[in-house]
Tab-separated table of C-alpha atoms in Angstrom:
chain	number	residue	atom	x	y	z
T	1	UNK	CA	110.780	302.914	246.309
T	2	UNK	CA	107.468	301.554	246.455
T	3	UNK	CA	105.902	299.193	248.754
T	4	UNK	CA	106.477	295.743	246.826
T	5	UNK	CA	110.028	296.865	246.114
T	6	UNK	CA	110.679	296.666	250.449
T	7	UNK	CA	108.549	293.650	250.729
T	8	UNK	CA	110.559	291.992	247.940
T	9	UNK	CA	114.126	293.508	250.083
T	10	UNK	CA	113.030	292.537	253.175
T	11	UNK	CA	111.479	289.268	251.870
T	12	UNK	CA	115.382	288.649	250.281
T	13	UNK	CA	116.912	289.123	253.620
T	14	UNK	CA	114.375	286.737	255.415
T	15	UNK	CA	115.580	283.925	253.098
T	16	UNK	CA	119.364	284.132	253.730
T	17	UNK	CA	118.134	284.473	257.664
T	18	UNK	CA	116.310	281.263	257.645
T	19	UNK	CA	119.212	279.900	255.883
T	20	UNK	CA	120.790	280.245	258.715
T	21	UNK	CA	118.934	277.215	260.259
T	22	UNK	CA	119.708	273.867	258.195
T	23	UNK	CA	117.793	272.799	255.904
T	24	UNK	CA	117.946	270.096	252.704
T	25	UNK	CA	119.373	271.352	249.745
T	26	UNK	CA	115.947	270.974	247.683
T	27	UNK	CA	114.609	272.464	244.419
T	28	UNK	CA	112.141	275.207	246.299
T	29	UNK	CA	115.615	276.216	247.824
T	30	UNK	CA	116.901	276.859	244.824
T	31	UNK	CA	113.405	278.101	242.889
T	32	UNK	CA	112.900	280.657	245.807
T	33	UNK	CA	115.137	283.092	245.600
T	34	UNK	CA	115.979	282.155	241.007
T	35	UNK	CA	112.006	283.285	241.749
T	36	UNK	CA	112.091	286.268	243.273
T	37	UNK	CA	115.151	287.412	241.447
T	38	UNK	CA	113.693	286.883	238.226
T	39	UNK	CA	110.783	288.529	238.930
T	40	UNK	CA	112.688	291.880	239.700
T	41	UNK	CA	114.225	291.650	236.351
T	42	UNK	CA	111.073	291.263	234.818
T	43	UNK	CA	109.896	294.638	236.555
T	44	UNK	CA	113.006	296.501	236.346
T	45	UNK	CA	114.767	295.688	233.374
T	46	UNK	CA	112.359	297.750	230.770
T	47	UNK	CA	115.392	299.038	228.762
T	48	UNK	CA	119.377	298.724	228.786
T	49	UNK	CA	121.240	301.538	228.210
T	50	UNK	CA	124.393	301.614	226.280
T	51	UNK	CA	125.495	304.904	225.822
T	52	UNK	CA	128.275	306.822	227.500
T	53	UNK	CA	129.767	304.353	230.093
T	54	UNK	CA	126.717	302.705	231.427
T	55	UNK	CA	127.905	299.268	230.074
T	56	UNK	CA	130.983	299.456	232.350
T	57	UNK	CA	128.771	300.307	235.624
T	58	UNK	CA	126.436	297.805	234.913
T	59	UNK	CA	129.346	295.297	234.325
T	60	UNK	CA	131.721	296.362	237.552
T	61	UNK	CA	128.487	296.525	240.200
T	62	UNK	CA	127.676	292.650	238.133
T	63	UNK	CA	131.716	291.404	238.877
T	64	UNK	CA	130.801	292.905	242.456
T	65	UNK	CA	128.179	290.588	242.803
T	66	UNK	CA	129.265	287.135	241.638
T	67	UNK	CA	132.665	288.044	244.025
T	68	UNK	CA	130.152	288.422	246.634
T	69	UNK	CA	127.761	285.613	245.363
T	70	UNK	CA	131.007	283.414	245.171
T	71	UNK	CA	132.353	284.181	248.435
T	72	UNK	CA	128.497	283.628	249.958
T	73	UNK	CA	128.171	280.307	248.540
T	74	UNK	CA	132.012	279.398	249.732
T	75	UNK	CA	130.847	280.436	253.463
T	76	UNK	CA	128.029	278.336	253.444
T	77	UNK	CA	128.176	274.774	254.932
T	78	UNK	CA	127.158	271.903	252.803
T	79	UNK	CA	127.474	268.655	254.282
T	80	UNK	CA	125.656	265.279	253.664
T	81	UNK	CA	123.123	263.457	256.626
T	82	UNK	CA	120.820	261.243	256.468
T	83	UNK	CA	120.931	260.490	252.881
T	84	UNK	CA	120.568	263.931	252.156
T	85	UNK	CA	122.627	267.190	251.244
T	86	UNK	CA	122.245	269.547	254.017
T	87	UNK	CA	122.725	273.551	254.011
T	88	UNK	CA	123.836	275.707	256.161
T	89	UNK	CA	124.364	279.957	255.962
T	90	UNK	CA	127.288	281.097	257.862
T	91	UNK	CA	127.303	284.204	259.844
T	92	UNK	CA	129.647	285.257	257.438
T	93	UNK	CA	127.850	284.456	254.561
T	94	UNK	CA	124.441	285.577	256.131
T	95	UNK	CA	126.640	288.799	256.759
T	96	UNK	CA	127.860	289.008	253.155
T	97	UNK	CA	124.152	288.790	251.842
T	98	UNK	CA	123.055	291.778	254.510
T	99	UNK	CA	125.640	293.845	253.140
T	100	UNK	CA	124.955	293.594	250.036
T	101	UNK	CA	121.264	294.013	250.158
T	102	UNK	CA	121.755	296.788	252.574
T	103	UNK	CA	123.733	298.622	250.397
T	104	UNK	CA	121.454	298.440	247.219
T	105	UNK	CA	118.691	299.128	249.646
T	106	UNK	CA	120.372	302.085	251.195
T	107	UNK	CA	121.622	303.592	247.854
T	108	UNK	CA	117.954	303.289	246.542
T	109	UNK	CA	116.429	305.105	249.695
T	110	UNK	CA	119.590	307.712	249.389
T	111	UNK	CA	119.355	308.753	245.364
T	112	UNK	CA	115.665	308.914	246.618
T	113	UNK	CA	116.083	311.783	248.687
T	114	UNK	CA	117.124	315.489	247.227
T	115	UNK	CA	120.668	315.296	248.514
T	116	UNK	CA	121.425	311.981	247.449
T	117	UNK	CA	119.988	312.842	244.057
T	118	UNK	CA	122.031	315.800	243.531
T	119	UNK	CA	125.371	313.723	243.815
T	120	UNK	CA	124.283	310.811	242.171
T	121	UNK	CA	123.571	313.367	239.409
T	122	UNK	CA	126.588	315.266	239.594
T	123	UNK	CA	128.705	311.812	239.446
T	124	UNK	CA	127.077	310.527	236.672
T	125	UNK	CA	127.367	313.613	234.852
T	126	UNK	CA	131.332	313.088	235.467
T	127	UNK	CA	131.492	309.683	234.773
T	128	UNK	CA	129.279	309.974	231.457
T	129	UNK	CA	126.468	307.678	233.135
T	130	UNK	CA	123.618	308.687	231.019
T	131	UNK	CA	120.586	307.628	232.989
T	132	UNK	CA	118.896	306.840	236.544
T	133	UNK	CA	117.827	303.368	234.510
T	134	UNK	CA	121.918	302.828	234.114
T	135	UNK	CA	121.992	302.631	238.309
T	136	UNK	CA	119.002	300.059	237.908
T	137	UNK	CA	120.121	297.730	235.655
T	138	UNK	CA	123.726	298.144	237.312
T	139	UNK	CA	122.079	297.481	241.050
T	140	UNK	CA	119.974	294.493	239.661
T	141	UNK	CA	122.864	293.251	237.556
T	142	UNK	CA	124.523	293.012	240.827
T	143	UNK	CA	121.627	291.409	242.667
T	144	UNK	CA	121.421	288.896	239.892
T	145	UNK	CA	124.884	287.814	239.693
T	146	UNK	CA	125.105	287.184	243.344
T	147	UNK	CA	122.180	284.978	244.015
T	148	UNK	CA	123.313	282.810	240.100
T	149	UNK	CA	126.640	282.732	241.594
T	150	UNK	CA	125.881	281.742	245.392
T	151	UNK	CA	123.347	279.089	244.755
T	152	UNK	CA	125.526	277.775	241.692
T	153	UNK	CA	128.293	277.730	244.112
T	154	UNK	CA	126.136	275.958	246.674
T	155	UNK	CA	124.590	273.385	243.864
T	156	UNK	CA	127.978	272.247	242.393
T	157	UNK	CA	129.401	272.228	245.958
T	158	UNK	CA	126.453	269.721	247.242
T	159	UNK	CA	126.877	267.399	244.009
T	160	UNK	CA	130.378	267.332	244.870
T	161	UNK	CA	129.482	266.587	248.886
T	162	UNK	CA	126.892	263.966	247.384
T	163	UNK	CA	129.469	262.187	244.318
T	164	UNK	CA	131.621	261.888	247.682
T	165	UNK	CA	129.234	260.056	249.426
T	166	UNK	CA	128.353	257.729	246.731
T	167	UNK	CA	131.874	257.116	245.894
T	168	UNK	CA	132.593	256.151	249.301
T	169	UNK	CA	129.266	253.556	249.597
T	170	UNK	CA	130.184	252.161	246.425
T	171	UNK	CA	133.890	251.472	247.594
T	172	UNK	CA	132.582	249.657	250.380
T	173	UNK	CA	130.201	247.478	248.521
T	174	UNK	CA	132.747	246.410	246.063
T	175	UNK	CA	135.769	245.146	248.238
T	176	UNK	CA	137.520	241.968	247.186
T	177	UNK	CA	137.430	239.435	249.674
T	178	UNK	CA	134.910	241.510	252.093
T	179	UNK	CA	132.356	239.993	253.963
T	180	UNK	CA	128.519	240.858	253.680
């Protein structure tokens, strides 16, 4: 792992942390972490492979990160204040998001290391996984599908807090027989 790669982990757990404060539900909420993910992809997806079963890892550790991206954006609170939609990470969903980059961190600092390397090896041998790129584009698949999924999750779940709100105001303007 190189020096940019734990900025850009580190700099990935940092935003779920400061989630944890409330904040608006704003486009540089959304743009910051699309951003950074994007930007991995750009730098780690050089090739794809398809051979042996390195389509099925990449899709299971994927399916393992929209469940986790899902259940993230489920945890965290979404509520509507002062005319705006207001966020809110959970300690469960802040706890979901350090799990999950902990583990991708930890498995890259493990297969790393001569130890790790020689298992990784010997299960991928067994498991027809033809390549160390396979991991990569599994481990990034996963990355990716969590932070689509969570901040989809949290988007639709704001326009639904917000559709509420107007609904309601709207209801209230338009009574028969109320007074202004």
């Amino acid at each position: 792992m190189t020096t940019t790669d734990w900025f850009i982990d580190i700099a990935l757990l940092l935003i779920v942390l400061r989630q944890m404060r409330e904040e608006r539900l704003t486009t540089r909420t959304i743009l910051l972490p699309l951003g950074m993910i994007a930007w991995a992809a750009d730098n780690y997806l050089t090739t794809i492979p398809t051979a042996g079963d390195d389509v099925l890892l990449a899709v299971v550790f994927a399916a393992i990160g929209v469940v986790f991206g899902l259940a993230g954006g489920l945890l965290t609170r979404v509520r509507h204040a002062g005319g705006h939609v207001l966020i809110k990470a959970s300690h469960g969903a802040a706890a979901l998001w350090i799990i999950s980059m902990g583990f991708r961190l930890g498995f890259a600092v493990w297969s790393t290391h001569p130890s790790g390397a020689a298992h990784l090896t010997s299960f991928s041998a067994a498991h027809h996984i033809t390549s160390g790129q396979a991991w990569v584009v599994a481990l990034l698949l996963m990355a990716v599908g969590e932070v689509v999924v969570r901040l989809g999750t949290i988007i639709i779940r704001g326009q639904l807090v917000q559709a509420r709100v107007d609904r309601t105001a709207n209801k209230q303007a338009h009574r028969p027989g109320a007074y202004v």
